[in-house]
PDB file of C-alpha atoms in Angstrom:
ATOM      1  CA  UNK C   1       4.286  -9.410 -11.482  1.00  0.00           C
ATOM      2  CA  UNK C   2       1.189 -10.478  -9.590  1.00  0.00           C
ATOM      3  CA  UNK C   3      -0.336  -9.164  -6.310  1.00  0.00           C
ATOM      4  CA  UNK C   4      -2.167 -10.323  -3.908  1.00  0.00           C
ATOM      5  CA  UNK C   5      -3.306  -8.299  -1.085  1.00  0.00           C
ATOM      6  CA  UNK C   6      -4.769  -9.943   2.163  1.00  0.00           C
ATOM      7  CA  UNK C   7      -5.555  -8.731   6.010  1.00  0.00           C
ATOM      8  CA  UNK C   8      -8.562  -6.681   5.855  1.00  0.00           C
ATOM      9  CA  UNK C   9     -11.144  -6.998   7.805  1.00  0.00           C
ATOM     10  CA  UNK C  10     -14.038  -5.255  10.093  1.00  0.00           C
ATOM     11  CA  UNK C  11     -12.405  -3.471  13.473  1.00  0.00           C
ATOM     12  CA  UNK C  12     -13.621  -1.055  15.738  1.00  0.00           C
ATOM     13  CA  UNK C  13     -11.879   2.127  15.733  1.00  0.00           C
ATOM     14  CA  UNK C  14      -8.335   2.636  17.584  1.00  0.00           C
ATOM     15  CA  UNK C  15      -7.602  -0.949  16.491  1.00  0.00           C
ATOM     16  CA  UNK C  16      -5.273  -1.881  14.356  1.00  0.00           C
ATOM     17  CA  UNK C  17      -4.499  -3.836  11.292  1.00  0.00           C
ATOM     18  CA  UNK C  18      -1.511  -5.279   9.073  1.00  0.00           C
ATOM     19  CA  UNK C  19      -2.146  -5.464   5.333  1.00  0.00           C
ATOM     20  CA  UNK C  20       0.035  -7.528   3.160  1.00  0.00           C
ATOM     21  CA  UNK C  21       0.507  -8.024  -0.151  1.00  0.00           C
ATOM     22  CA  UNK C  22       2.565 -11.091  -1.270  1.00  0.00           C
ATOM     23  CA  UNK C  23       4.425 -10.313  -4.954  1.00  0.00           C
ATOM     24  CA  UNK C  24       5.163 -13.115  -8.229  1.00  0.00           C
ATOM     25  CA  UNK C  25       7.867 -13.719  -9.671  1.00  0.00           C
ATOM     26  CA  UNK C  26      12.171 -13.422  -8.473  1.00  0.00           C
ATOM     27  CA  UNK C  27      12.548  -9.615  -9.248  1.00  0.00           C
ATOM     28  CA  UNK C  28      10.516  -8.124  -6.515  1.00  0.00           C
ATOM     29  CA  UNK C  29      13.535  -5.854  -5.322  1.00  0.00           C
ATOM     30  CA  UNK C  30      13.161  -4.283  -8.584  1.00  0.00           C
ATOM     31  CA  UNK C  31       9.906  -3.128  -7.915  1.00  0.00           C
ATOM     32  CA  UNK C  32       8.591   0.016  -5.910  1.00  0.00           C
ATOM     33  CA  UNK C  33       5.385  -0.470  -4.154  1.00  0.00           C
ATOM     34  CA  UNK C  34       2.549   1.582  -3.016  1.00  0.00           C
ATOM     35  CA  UNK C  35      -0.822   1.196  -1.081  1.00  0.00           C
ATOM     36  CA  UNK C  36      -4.017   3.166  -2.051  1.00  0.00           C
ATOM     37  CA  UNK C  37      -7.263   3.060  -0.901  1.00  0.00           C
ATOM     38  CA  UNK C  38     -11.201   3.891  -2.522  1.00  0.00           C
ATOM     39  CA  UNK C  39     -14.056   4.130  -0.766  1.00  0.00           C
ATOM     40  CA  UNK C  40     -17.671   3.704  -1.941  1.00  0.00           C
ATOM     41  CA  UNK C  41     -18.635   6.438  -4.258  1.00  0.00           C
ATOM     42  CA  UNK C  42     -15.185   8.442  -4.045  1.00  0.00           C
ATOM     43  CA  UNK C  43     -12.195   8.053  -6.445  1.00  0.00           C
ATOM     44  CA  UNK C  44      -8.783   5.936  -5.691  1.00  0.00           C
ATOM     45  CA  UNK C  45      -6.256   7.575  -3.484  1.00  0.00           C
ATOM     46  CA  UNK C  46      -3.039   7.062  -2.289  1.00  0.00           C
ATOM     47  CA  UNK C  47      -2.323   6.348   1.125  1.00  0.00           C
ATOM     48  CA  UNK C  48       1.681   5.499   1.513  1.00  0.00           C
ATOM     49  CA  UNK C  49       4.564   3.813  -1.084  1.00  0.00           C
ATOM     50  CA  UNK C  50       8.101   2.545  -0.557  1.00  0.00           C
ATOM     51  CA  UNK C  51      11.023   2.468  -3.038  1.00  0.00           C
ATOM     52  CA  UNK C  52      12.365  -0.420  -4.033  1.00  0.00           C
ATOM     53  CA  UNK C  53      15.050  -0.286  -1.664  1.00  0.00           C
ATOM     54  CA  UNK C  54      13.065   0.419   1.448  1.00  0.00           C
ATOM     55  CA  UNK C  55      15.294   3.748   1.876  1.00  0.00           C
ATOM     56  CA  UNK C  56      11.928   5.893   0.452  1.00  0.00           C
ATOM     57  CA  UNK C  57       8.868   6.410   2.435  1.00  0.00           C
ATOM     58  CA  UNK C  58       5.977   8.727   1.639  1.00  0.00           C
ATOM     59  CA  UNK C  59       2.696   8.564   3.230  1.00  0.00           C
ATOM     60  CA  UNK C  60      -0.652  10.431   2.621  1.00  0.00           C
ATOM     61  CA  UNK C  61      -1.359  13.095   5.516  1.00  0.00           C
ATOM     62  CA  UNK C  62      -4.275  11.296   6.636  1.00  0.00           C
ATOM     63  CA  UNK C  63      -2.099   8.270   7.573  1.00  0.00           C
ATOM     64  CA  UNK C  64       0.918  10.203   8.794  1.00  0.00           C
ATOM     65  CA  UNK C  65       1.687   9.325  12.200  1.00  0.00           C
ATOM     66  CA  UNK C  66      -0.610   6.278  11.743  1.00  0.00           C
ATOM     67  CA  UNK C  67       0.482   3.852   9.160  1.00  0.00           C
ATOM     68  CA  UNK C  68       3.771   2.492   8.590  1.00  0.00           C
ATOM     69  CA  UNK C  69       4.638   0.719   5.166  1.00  0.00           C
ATOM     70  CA  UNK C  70       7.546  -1.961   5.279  1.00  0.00           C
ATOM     71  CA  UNK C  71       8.866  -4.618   2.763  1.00  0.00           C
ATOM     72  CA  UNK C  72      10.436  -7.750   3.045  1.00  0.00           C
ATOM     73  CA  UNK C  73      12.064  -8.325  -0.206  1.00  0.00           C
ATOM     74  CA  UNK C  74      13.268 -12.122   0.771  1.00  0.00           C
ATOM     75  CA  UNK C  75       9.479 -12.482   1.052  1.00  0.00           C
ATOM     76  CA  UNK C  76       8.723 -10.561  -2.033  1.00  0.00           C
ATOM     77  CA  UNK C  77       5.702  -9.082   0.741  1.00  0.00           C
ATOM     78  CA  UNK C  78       5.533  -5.470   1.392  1.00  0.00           C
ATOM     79  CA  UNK C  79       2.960  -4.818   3.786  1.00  0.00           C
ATOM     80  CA  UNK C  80       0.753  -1.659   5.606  1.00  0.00           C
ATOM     81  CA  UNK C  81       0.683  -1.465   9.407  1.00  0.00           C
ATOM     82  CA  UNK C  82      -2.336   0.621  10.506  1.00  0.00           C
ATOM     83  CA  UNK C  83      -3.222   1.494  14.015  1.00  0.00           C
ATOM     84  CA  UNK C  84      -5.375   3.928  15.174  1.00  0.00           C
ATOM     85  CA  UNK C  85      -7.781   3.026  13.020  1.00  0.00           C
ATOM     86  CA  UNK C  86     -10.702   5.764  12.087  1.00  0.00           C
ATOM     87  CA  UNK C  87     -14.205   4.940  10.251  1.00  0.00           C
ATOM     88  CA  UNK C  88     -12.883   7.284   7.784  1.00  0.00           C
ATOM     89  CA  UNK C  89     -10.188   4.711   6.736  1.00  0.00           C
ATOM     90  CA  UNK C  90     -13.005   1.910   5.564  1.00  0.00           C
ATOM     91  CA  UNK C  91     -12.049   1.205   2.311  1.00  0.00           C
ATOM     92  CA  UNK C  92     -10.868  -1.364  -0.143  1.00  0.00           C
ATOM     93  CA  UNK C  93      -6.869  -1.136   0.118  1.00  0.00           C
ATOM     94  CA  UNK C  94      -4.813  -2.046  -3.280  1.00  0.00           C
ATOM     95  CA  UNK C  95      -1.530  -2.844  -3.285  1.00  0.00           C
ATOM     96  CA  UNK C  96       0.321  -1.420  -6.385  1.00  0.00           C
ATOM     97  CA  UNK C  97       4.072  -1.851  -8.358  1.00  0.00           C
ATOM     98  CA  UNK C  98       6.065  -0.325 -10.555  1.00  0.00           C
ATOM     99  CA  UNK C  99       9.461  -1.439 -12.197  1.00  0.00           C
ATOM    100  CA  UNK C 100      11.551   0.901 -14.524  1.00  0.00           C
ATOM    101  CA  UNK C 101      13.951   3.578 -13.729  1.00  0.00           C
ATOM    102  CA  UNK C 102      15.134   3.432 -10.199  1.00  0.00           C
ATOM    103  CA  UNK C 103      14.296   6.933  -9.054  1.00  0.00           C
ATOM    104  CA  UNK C 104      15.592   6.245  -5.549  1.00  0.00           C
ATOM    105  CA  UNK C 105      12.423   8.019  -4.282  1.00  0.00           C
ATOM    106  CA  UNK C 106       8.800   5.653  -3.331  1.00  0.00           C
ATOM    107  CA  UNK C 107       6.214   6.904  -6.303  1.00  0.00           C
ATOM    108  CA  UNK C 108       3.161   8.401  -4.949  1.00  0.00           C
ATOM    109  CA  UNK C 109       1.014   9.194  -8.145  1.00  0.00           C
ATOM    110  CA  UNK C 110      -1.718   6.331  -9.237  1.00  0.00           C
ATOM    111  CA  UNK C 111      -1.359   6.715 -12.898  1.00  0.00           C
ATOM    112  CA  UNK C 112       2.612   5.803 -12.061  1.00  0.00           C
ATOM    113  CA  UNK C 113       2.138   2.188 -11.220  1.00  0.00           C
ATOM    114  CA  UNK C 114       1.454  -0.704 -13.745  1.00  0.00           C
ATOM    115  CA  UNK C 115       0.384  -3.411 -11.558  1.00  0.00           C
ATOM    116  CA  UNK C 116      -2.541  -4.046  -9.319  1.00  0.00           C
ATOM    117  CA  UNK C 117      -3.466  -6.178  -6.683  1.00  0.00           C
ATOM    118  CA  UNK C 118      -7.356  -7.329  -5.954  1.00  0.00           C
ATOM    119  CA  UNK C 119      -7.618  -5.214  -2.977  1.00  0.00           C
ATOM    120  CA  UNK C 120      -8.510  -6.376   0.410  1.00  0.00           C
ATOM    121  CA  UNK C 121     -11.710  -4.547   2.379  1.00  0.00           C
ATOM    122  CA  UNK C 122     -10.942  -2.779   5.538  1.00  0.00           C
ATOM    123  CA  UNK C 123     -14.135  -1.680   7.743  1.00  0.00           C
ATOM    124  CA  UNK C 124     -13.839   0.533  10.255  1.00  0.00           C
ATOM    125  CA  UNK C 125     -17.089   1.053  12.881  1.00  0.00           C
ATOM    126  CA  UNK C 126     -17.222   3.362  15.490  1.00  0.00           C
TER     127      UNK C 126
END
């Protein structure tokens, strides 16, 4: 499968943004999804992930309360709905899949997904 992330952008903070991240191929139900985020000079971190269902959310505590992660399997799109945004949150955002064994659960672990999007740069200024 291929990703392609999209919807970043500068904002001032308490705006919000939608991320979205348009998916290849027919089998995109079989896929679960996750964002994560990395910000200059610090490692890759995950920020929220959805099963491939849509039953399973999980979100970082930073973004809890803040972010909401949907997906629209007829549109093979999952996307990231962030208000409230903070200058901590500037970052570039990567959308991520994995196939495999349906767990039933949305994967929160980097090193568990197998596909990457190009990530889309979200600025945040106070």
């Amino acid at each position: 499968v291929q990703l392609q992330a999209s919807g970043g952008g500068l904002v001032q903070a308490g705006d919000s943004l939608r991320l979205s991240c348009a998916a290849s191929g027919r089998t995109f139900s079989s896929y679960d999804m996750g964002w994560f985020r990395q910000a200059p000079g610090k490692e890759r971190e995950f920020v929220a992930a959805i099963n491939r269902s849509g039953g399973s959310t999980v979100y970082a505590d930073s973004v809890k309360g803040r972010f909401t992660i949907s997906r629209d399997n007829a549109k093979n799109t999952v996307y990231l709905q962030m208000n409230s945004l903070k200058p901590e949150d500037t970052a570039v955002y990567y959308c991520a899949a994995v196939s495999g064994y349906d767990t039933g659960y949305a994967r929160t672990r980097l090193n568990q997904y197998h596909y990457w999007g190009q990530g889309t740069l979200v600025t945040v200024s106070s």
